[in-house]
CSV table of C-alpha atoms and ligand atoms in Angstrom, one decimal:
chain,number,residue,atom,x,y,z
J,1,MET,CA,-8.9,-17.5,24.2
J,2,SER,CA,-10.8,-16.4,21.1
J,3,LEU,CA,-7.8,-16.5,18.8
J,4,HIS,CA,-8.1,-18.7,15.8
J,5,ILE,CA,-4.9,-20.7,15.3
J,6,THR,CA,-4.1,-23.0,12.4
J,7,ASP,CA,-0.9,-25.0,12.1
J,8,ASN,CA,0.6,-25.7,8.7
J,9,ALA,CA,-1.7,-23.2,7.2
J,10,ASP,CA,-2.5,-22.8,3.5
J,11,LEU,CA,-1.7,-19.2,2.4
J,12,SER,CA,-2.8,-19.4,-1.3
J,13,ALA,CA,-6.1,-17.6,-0.7
J,14,LEU,CA,-4.4,-15.0,1.5
J,15,ASN,CA,-2.1,-13.3,-1.0
J,16,ALA,CA,-3.0,-11.3,-4.1
J,17,PHE,CA,-0.5,-13.1,-6.3
J,18,GLY,CA,-2.4,-16.3,-5.5
J,19,VAL,CA,0.8,-18.3,-5.1
J,20,ALA,CA,0.9,-21.5,-3.2
J,21,ALA,CA,2.6,-21.3,0.2
J,22,ARG,CA,2.2,-22.5,3.7
J,23,ALA,CA,3.0,-21.1,7.1
J,24,GLN,CA,4.1,-23.1,10.1
J,25,ARG,CA,1.4,-21.3,12.1
J,26,LEU,CA,-1.3,-18.8,11.3
J,27,ILE,CA,-3.0,-16.7,14.0
J,28,GLU,CA,-6.1,-14.6,13.3
J,29,LEU,CA,-6.4,-11.5,15.4
J,30,ALA,CA,-10.1,-10.6,15.1
J,31,HIS,CA,-10.5,-8.8,18.4
J,32,GLU,CA,-8.1,-6.0,19.5
J,33,ALA,CA,-8.5,-7.2,23.1
J,34,ASP,CA,-6.5,-10.3,22.2
J,35,ALA,CA,-3.5,-8.4,20.9
J,36,ASP,CA,-1.6,-9.1,24.2
J,37,GLN,CA,-2.0,-12.8,23.7
J,38,VAL,CA,-0.7,-12.5,20.1
J,39,VAL,CA,2.4,-10.7,21.3
J,40,ALA,CA,3.0,-13.4,23.9
J,41,LEU,CA,2.6,-16.1,21.2
J,42,ALA,CA,4.9,-14.1,18.9
J,43,HIS,CA,7.6,-14.3,21.5
J,44,THR,CA,7.7,-18.1,21.3
J,45,ALA,CA,7.9,-18.0,17.4
J,46,SER,CA,11.2,-18.2,15.5
J,47,ARG,CA,9.8,-15.5,13.1
J,48,THR,CA,6.7,-13.4,13.0
J,49,LEU,CA,5.0,-11.8,10.0
J,50,LEU,CA,2.0,-9.4,10.1
J,51,LEU,CA,-0.5,-9.9,7.4
J,52,GLY,CA,-3.4,-7.8,6.2
J,53,ALA,CA,-5.1,-8.7,2.9
J,54,GLY,CA,-1.8,-9.9,1.3
J,55,SER,CA,-2.1,-7.3,-1.5
J,56,ASN,CA,1.5,-6.2,-1.2
J,57,LEU,CA,3.3,-9.4,-0.4
J,58,LEU,CA,5.0,-12.1,-2.4
J,59,PHE,CA,5.5,-15.4,-0.7
J,60,ALA,CA,8.7,-16.6,-2.4
J,61,SER,CA,8.7,-19.7,-0.2
J,62,ASP,CA,6.9,-21.3,2.7
J,63,PHE,CA,7.0,-19.3,5.9
J,64,ASP,CA,8.8,-21.1,8.8
J,65,GLY,CA,7.3,-19.1,11.5
J,66,THR,CA,4.1,-17.5,12.8
J,67,ILE,CA,1.9,-15.3,10.6
J,68,VAL,CA,-0.5,-12.9,12.4
J,69,ARG,CA,-3.4,-12.0,10.2
J,70,ILE,CA,-5.3,-8.9,11.4
J,71,THR,CA,-9.0,-8.9,10.8
J,72,THR,CA,-10.3,-6.6,13.5
J,73,ARG,CA,-13.2,-4.4,12.6
J,74,GLY,CA,-14.6,-1.0,13.8
J,75,ARG,CA,-15.0,2.6,12.8
J,76,THR,CA,-15.7,5.6,15.1
J,77,ILE,CA,-16.2,9.2,14.4
J,78,LEU,CA,-14.7,11.2,17.3
J,79,GLU,CA,-17.1,14.2,17.1
J,80,SER,CA,-16.9,15.1,20.7
J,81,GLY,CA,-14.7,14.7,23.7
J,82,SER,CA,-11.2,15.8,24.5
J,83,VAL,CA,-9.5,14.4,21.5
J,84,ALA,CA,-11.8,16.0,18.9
J,85,GLU,CA,-11.6,19.4,20.7
J,86,ARG,CA,-7.9,19.6,20.0
J,87,VAL,CA,-8.4,19.7,16.2
J,88,GLN,CA,-9.6,22.7,14.3
J,89,PRO,CA,-13.0,22.5,12.5
J,90,PRO,CA,-13.8,21.5,9.8
J,91,THR,CA,-11.3,18.6,10.6
J,92,VAL,CA,-13.0,15.5,12.0
J,93,LEU,CA,-11.0,12.6,13.6
J,94,VAL,CA,-12.0,9.1,12.7
J,95,ASP,CA,-10.7,5.8,14.1
J,96,ALA,CA,-10.6,2.7,12.0
J,97,ALA,CA,-9.5,-0.8,13.1
J,98,ALA,CA,-6.6,-2.3,11.3
J,99,GLY,CA,-8.5,-5.1,9.7
J,100,GLU,CA,-11.1,-2.9,8.0
J,101,PRO,CA,-11.0,-3.4,4.3
J,102,TRP,CA,-9.5,-0.1,2.9
J,103,HIS,CA,-11.9,0.5,0.0
J,104,GLU,CA,-15.0,-0.1,2.1
J,105,PHE,CA,-13.6,2.3,4.7
J,106,VAL,CA,-13.1,5.0,2.0
J,107,LEU,CA,-16.7,4.5,0.8
J,108,TRP,CA,-18.0,4.7,4.3
J,109,THR,CA,-16.1,8.0,5.0
J,110,LEU,CA,-17.8,9.5,1.9
J,111,SER,CA,-21.2,8.3,3.1
J,112,GLN,CA,-20.5,10.2,6.3
J,113,SER,CA,-19.6,13.4,4.3
J,114,LEU,CA,-16.0,13.1,5.5
J,115,TYR,CA,-13.5,14.0,2.8
J,116,GLY,CA,-9.9,13.5,1.9
J,117,LEU,CA,-9.5,9.8,1.0
J,118,GLU,CA,-11.5,9.9,-2.3
J,119,ASN,CA,-8.4,9.7,-4.5
J,120,LEU,CA,-7.3,6.6,-2.7
J,121,ALA,CA,-10.5,4.6,-3.5
J,122,LEU,CA,-10.2,1.0,-4.7
J,123,ILE,CA,-6.6,0.4,-3.4
J,124,PRO,CA,-6.7,-3.2,-2.3
J,125,GLY,CA,-5.8,-4.1,1.3
J,126,SER,CA,-6.5,-3.2,4.9
J,127,VAL,CA,-6.6,0.0,6.9
J,128,GLY,CA,-3.7,-1.3,9.1
J,129,ALA,CA,-1.4,-1.8,6.2
J,130,ALA,CA,-2.1,1.6,4.6
J,131,PRO,CA,0.4,3.5,6.8
J,132,VAL,CA,3.1,0.8,6.4
J,133,GLN,CA,4.0,1.9,2.9
J,134,ASN,CA,2.1,5.3,3.1
J,135,ILE,CA,-0.2,4.3,0.2
J,136,GLY,CA,-0.7,6.8,-2.5
J,137,ALA,CA,-2.5,7.2,-5.8
J,138,TYR,CA,-3.9,9.9,-8.1
J,139,GLY,CA,-2.0,12.8,-6.4
J,140,VAL,CA,-2.7,12.0,-2.8
J,141,GLU,CA,-0.7,10.2,-0.1
J,142,LEU,CA,-2.1,8.6,3.0
J,143,ARG,CA,0.1,10.7,5.3
J,144,GLU,CA,-1.8,13.8,4.4
J,145,HIS,CA,-4.8,12.4,6.3
J,146,VAL,CA,-3.2,10.4,9.2
J,147,HIS,CA,-3.5,12.0,12.6
J,148,SER,CA,-1.9,9.1,14.5
J,149,VAL,CA,-1.5,5.3,14.6
J,150,GLU,CA,-2.1,3.0,17.6
J,151,ALA,CA,0.3,0.1,17.7
J,152,ILE,CA,1.5,-2.6,20.0
J,153,SER,CA,5.2,-3.6,20.1
J,154,LEU,CA,5.8,-7.3,19.3
J,155,ASP,CA,8.9,-7.1,21.5
J,156,THR,CA,7.7,-5.4,24.6
J,157,GLY,CA,3.9,-5.6,24.4
J,158,GLU,CA,3.8,-1.8,25.0
J,159,ARG,CA,0.9,0.0,23.3
J,160,GLN,CA,1.6,3.4,21.9
J,161,ARG,CA,-0.3,6.1,20.0
J,162,ILE,CA,2.3,7.3,17.5
J,163,ALA,CA,1.7,10.8,16.1
J,164,ALA,CA,1.8,11.1,12.3
J,165,ALA,CA,4.9,13.3,12.6
J,166,ASP,CA,6.7,10.3,14.2
J,167,CYS,CA,5.7,7.8,11.6
J,168,GLU,CA,8.5,8.8,9.3
J,169,PHE,CA,6.3,8.8,6.3
J,170,ALA,CA,8.0,9.1,2.9
J,171,TYR,CA,7.3,7.9,-0.6
J,172,ARG,CA,6.0,4.3,-0.2
J,173,SER,CA,7.7,4.1,3.2
J,174,SER,CA,7.3,4.7,6.9
J,175,ARG,CA,8.9,3.6,10.2
J,176,PHE,CA,6.7,0.6,9.9
J,177,ARG,CA,8.5,-0.5,6.8
J,178,ARG,CA,12.1,-0.1,7.4
J,179,SER,CA,13.1,-3.5,6.1
J,180,GLN,CA,11.7,-6.2,3.8
J,181,ALA,CA,10.9,-8.2,7.0
J,182,GLY,CA,8.6,-5.4,8.2
J,183,SER,CA,8.6,-3.7,11.6
J,184,ARG,CA,8.1,-4.9,15.1
J,185,TRP,CA,5.0,-2.8,15.5
J,186,LEU,CA,1.5,-4.3,15.0
J,187,ILE,CA,-0.8,-1.5,14.0
J,188,LEU,CA,-4.1,-1.9,15.8
J,189,SER,CA,-5.9,1.1,14.4
J,190,VAL,CA,-5.4,4.3,12.5
J,191,ARG,CA,-6.8,7.7,13.4
J,192,PHE,CA,-7.6,9.9,10.4
J,193,ALA,CA,-8.0,13.6,10.1
J,194,LEU,CA,-10.7,14.2,7.5
J,195,SER,CA,-12.6,17.3,6.4
J,196,ARG,CA,-16.2,18.2,6.3
J,197,THR,CA,-15.3,20.6,3.4
J,198,PRO,CA,-14.5,19.0,0.0
J,199,CYS,CA,-11.1,19.9,-1.3
J,200,PRO,CA,-10.9,18.3,-4.8
J,201,ARG,CA,-7.3,17.2,-5.8
J,202,LEU,CA,-7.2,17.0,-9.5
J,203,THR,CA,-3.5,17.3,-10.2
J,204,TYR,CA,-3.2,13.9,-11.7
J,205,PRO,CA,-3.5,14.0,-15.5
J,206,ASP,CA,-6.1,11.1,-15.8
J,207,LEU,CA,-8.3,12.9,-13.3
J,208,ARG,CA,-8.0,16.2,-15.0
J,209,THR,CA,-9.0,14.6,-18.2
J,210,ALA,CA,-12.0,12.9,-16.6
J,211,PHE,CA,-13.4,16.2,-15.5
J,212,ALA,CA,-12.1,18.4,-18.4
J,213,ASN,CA,-15.5,19.4,-19.7
J,214,ARG,CA,-17.0,20.6,-16.4
J,215,THR,CA,-17.3,24.1,-15.2
J,216,GLU,CA,-18.2,23.1,-11.6
J,217,PRO,CA,-15.6,21.2,-9.5
J,218,PRO,CA,-16.5,17.6,-9.0
J,219,THR,CA,-17.8,16.3,-5.7
J,220,PRO,CA,-15.6,13.9,-3.6
J,221,GLU,CA,-18.0,11.1,-4.5
J,222,GLN,CA,-17.6,11.9,-8.2
J,223,ILE,CA,-13.8,11.9,-7.8
J,224,ALA,CA,-14.0,8.5,-6.1
J,225,ASP,CA,-16.2,7.1,-8.9
J,226,ALA,CA,-13.7,8.5,-11.5
J,227,VAL,CA,-10.7,7.0,-9.7
J,228,CYS,CA,-12.5,3.6,-9.5
J,229,ALA,CA,-13.4,3.7,-13.2
J,230,ILE,CA,-9.8,4.6,-14.2
J,231,ARG,CA,-8.3,1.9,-11.9
J,232,ARG,CA,-10.8,-0.8,-13.2
J,233,ARG,CA,-9.8,0.2,-16.8
J,234,LYS,CA,-6.1,0.2,-16.2
J,235,LEU,CA,-5.2,-2.3,-13.5
J,236,PRO,CA,-5.7,-6.1,-13.5
J,237,ASP,CA,-8.1,-7.4,-10.9
J,238,PRO,CA,-6.1,-9.8,-8.5
J,239,ALA,CA,-9.2,-12.0,-8.3
J,240,LYS,CA,-8.8,-12.7,-12.0
J,241,LEU,CA,-5.1,-12.4,-12.5
J,242,GLY,CA,-2.8,-12.7,-9.5
J,243,ASN,CA,-0.8,-9.5,-8.9
J,244,ALA,CA,0.2,-7.0,-6.2
J,245,GLY,CA,0.0,-3.8,-8.2
J,246,SER,CA,3.3,-2.0,-8.9
J,247,PHE,CA,6.1,-4.4,-8.1
J,248,PHE,CA,8.8,-1.8,-8.0
J,249,ARG,CA,8.9,1.8,-6.6
J,250,ASN,CA,9.7,4.6,-9.0
J,251,PRO,CA,13.4,5.3,-8.5
J,252,VAL,CA,14.2,8.7,-6.8
J,253,ILE,CA,17.6,10.0,-8.1
J,254,SER,CA,19.6,13.2,-8.0
J,255,ALA,CA,18.6,16.1,-10.4
J,256,ALA,CA,22.0,15.8,-12.1
J,257,ARG,CA,21.6,12.1,-12.7
J,258,ALA,CA,18.1,12.6,-14.1
J,259,GLN,CA,19.3,15.3,-16.4
J,260,SER,CA,22.0,13.1,-17.8
J,261,LEU,CA,19.6,10.3,-18.3
J,262,GLN,CA,17.1,12.6,-20.0
J,263,ALA,CA,19.8,13.9,-22.3
J,264,GLN,CA,20.2,10.3,-23.5
J,265,TYR,CA,16.5,9.3,-23.3
J,266,PRO,CA,14.4,12.5,-23.8
J,267,GLN,CA,11.2,10.5,-23.4
J,268,LEU,CA,12.0,9.3,-19.9
J,269,PRO,CA,9.2,10.6,-17.6
J,270,ALA,CA,10.7,12.4,-14.7
J,271,TYR,CA,9.2,14.8,-12.1
J,272,PRO,CA,10.3,16.4,-8.9
J,273,ASP,CA,9.6,14.5,-5.7
J,274,PRO,CA,7.8,17.0,-3.4
J,275,SER,CA,8.9,15.1,-0.3
J,276,GLN,CA,12.6,15.1,-1.2
J,277,PRO,CA,13.6,18.6,-2.5
J,278,GLY,CA,16.3,18.4,-5.3
J,279,GLN,CA,15.4,14.8,-6.0
J,280,ILE,CA,13.7,13.5,-9.1
J,281,LYS,CA,11.4,10.6,-9.4
J,282,ILE,CA,11.7,8.7,-12.7
J,283,ALA,CA,9.1,6.2,-14.1
J,284,ALA,CA,10.1,2.6,-13.3
J,285,ALA,CA,7.5,1.3,-15.8
J,286,TRP,CA,9.2,3.2,-18.7
J,287,LEU,CA,12.6,1.8,-17.8
J,288,ILE,CA,11.2,-1.8,-17.6
J,289,GLU,CA,9.3,-1.4,-20.9
J,290,ARG,CA,12.4,0.1,-22.6
J,291,CYS,CA,14.3,-3.1,-21.6
J,292,GLY,CA,11.7,-5.1,-23.5
J,293,TRP,CA,9.9,-6.7,-20.6
J,294,LYS,CA,6.3,-5.7,-21.2
J,295,GLY,CA,4.1,-8.8,-21.8
J,296,VAL,CA,7.0,-11.2,-21.3
J,297,ARG,CA,6.2,-14.6,-19.8
J,298,ARG,CA,8.4,-17.1,-18.0
J,299,GLY,CA,6.0,-20.0,-17.7
J,300,ASP,CA,3.2,-18.7,-15.6
J,301,ALA,CA,5.2,-15.8,-14.1
J,302,GLY,CA,4.9,-12.7,-16.3
J,303,VAL,CA,4.9,-9.0,-16.9
J,304,HIS,CA,1.5,-7.6,-17.6
J,305,ALA,CA,0.9,-6.8,-21.3
J,306,ASN,CA,-0.4,-3.3,-20.6
J,307,HIS,CA,1.6,-2.5,-17.5
J,308,ALA,CA,5.4,-3.1,-17.3
J,309,LEU,CA,5.4,-2.4,-13.6
J,310,VAL,CA,2.9,-5.1,-12.7
J,311,LEU,CA,4.2,-8.7,-12.4
J,312,VAL,CA,1.5,-11.3,-12.7
J,313,ASN,CA,0.7,-14.9,-12.0
J,314,HIS,CA,-0.9,-16.4,-15.1
J,315,GLY,CA,-2.0,-19.5,-13.2
J,316,SER,CA,0.3,-21.7,-11.2
J,317,ALA,CA,3.5,-19.7,-10.9
J,318,ARG,CA,5.4,-20.2,-7.7
J,319,GLY,CA,6.4,-17.2,-5.7
J,320,SER,CA,10.0,-18.1,-6.4
J,321,ASP,CA,9.3,-17.9,-10.2
J,322,ILE,CA,7.9,-14.4,-9.8
J,323,ALA,CA,10.9,-13.4,-7.5
J,324,ALA,CA,13.3,-14.7,-10.1
J,325,LEU,CA,11.6,-12.8,-12.9
J,326,ALA,CA,11.8,-9.6,-10.7
J,327,ALA,CA,15.5,-10.2,-10.2
J,328,GLU,CA,16.1,-10.5,-13.9
J,329,ILE,CA,14.2,-7.3,-14.6
J,330,ARG,CA,16.2,-5.4,-11.9
J,331,GLU,CA,19.5,-6.7,-13.4
J,332,SER,CA,18.6,-5.6,-16.9
J,333,VAL,CA,17.4,-2.1,-15.9
J,334,ALA,CA,20.6,-1.7,-13.8
J,335,ALA,CA,22.7,-2.8,-16.8
J,336,GLN,CA,21.0,-0.6,-19.3
J,337,PHE,CA,20.3,2.6,-17.3
J,338,GLY,CA,22.6,2.3,-14.2
J,339,VAL,CA,19.4,2.7,-12.1
J,340,SER,CA,18.6,0.4,-9.2
J,341,LEU,CA,15.0,-0.7,-8.9
J,342,GLU,CA,13.7,-1.4,-5.4
J,343,PRO,CA,10.7,-3.6,-4.8
J,344,GLU,CA,7.6,-2.0,-3.5
J,345,VAL,CA,6.2,-5.5,-2.8
J,346,VAL,CA,7.4,-7.2,0.4
J,347,ILE,CA,9.1,-10.4,-0.7
J,348,VAL,CA,8.8,-13.0,2.1
O,401,LIG,C1,-4.2,-4.3,-8.1
O,401,LIG,C2,-3.4,-3.6,-7.0
O,401,LIG,C3,-3.3,-2.2,-7.0
O,401,LIG,C4,-2.6,-1.5,-6.1
O,401,LIG,N1,-2.5,-0.1,-6.1
O,401,LIG,C5,-1.8,0.6,-5.2
O,401,LIG,C6,-1.8,2.0,-5.2
O,401,LIG,O1,-2.3,2.6,-6.1
O,401,LIG,N2,-1.1,2.6,-4.3
O,401,LIG,C7,-0.4,2.0,-3.3
O,401,LIG,O2,0.2,2.6,-2.4
O,401,LIG,N3,-0.5,0.6,-3.2
O,401,LIG,C8,-1.2,-0.1,-4.1
O,401,LIG,N4,-1.2,-1.5,-4.1
O,401,LIG,C9,-0.5,-2.2,-3.0
O,401,LIG,C10,-1.4,-2.5,-1.7
O,401,LIG,O3,-2.8,-2.4,-2.1
O,401,LIG,C11,-1.1,-1.7,-0.5
O,401,LIG,O4,0.2,-1.8,-0.2
O,401,LIG,C12,-2.0,-2.1,0.7
O,401,LIG,O5,-1.8,-1.1,1.7
O,401,LIG,C13,-1.6,-3.5,1.2
O,401,LIG,O6,-2.6,-3.8,2.2
O,401,LIG,P1,-2.7,-5.3,2.7
O,401,LIG,O7,-3.6,-5.3,3.9
O,401,LIG,O8,-3.0,-6.2,1.6
O,401,LIG,O9,-1.2,-5.5,3.3
O,401,LIG,P2,-0.3,-6.8,3.2
O,401,LIG,O10,0.0,-7.1,1.8
O,401,LIG,O11,-1.0,-7.9,4.0
O,401,LIG,O12,1.0,-6.4,4.0
O,401,LIG,C14,1.8,-5.4,3.5
O,401,LIG,C15,2.9,-5.0,4.5
O,401,LIG,O13,2.2,-4.4,5.7
O,401,LIG,C16,2.5,-5.2,6.8
O,401,LIG,N5,1.3,-5.1,7.6
O,401,LIG,C17,0.0,-5.5,7.3
O,401,LIG,N6,-0.9,-5.3,8.2
O,401,LIG,C18,-0.2,-4.7,9.3
O,401,LIG,C19,-0.5,-4.2,10.6
O,401,LIG,N7,-1.8,-4.2,11.0
O,401,LIG,N8,0.4,-3.7,11.3
O,401,LIG,C20,1.7,-3.6,10.9
O,401,LIG,N9,2.1,-4.1,9.7
O,401,LIG,C21,1.2,-4.6,8.9
O,401,LIG,C22,2.9,-6.5,6.4
O,401,LIG,O14,3.7,-7.2,7.3
O,401,LIG,C23,3.6,-6.2,5.1
O,401,LIG,O15,4.9,-5.8,5.4
O,401,LIG,C24,-1.9,-2.2,-5.0
O,401,LIG,C25,-2.1,-3.6,-4.9
O,401,LIG,C26,-2.8,-4.3,-5.9
O,401,LIG,C27,-3.0,-5.8,-5.8
């Protein structure tokens, strides 16, 4: 057996909030061939949690079960063979193992002149977690470039290739993220449908501004560079200040409700949700800031001074301190606006 197993494992270096927590057992899955053994071990555990890079998780307490950390590596361009023949050029299929670091994978696709993921550069985490909440940034969502996902069921040990159409992708959601506890599918690899032809997506205001003075469209590499520069300028680096990016999703509400809120608060940013016709997405950050939370600290748990949507660990906050702060924020937004904030971060 080549599985690495640690009992009473320290999780503090395995979560982007950097909170102290322990797991009864931690299993590292470094080779896909060992996935069946992991499933067998998961059967004997009281609870199982799948872990990538821990960039979207908050350990609110110790985990009294088994954590499976996926660190498999591998990338393959499927240029020939039966699978590739079924897609139309200039689409190229690319397989990436679940444990591949996301940003490194994006840079690698660009180095291979494969385009589509450039707007998603520098999102922390692993390839395998990317479909879980259908990561998105700067006007692009992962689902636009997923062909299929290969996963193994923790319940039956069955391996399945799940087509993108069956992944139930939605705004920061998928069939792999139906509950806070996560799903019973361990994603082994993701197959991407990328393009040999650049197709710049510059709908996002910050990107439009970055390229405002150009006559030629930017290359995908230039777009990735601009996205990285914007992200570095705007978002705290978890290596320096513990955080998991946006803590809450932007609420999606009915057009009528949005209209009535905007009548009361004309500055409330609101825009149609393309994936849910007739529904309006409103800015969670604006609601939180309006309730006076920006920059607030409760000991070492806090709200970032520039980003009301980003909760941070200033040093030695416990996961439960951050969860309690999040609950207070939810209550105050509900009380003031009648809007329910749902966490984007998985609270364990
Ligand atoms: C600074 C910062 C900025 C961020 N910006 C963005 C952004 O712009 N857009 C965005 O969408 N997200 C953003 N995020 C959130 C995060 O980067 C993504 O959710 C990322 O996909 C998490 O990857 P991970 O490997 O760290 O997942 P983890 O945090 O380890 O896990 C997240 C969820 O996925 C499940 N999971 C992990 N691996 C697997 C697997 N192989 N199979 C099945 N389930 C699995 C876990 O059980 C958990 O439910 C940001 C986070 C940070 C810290």
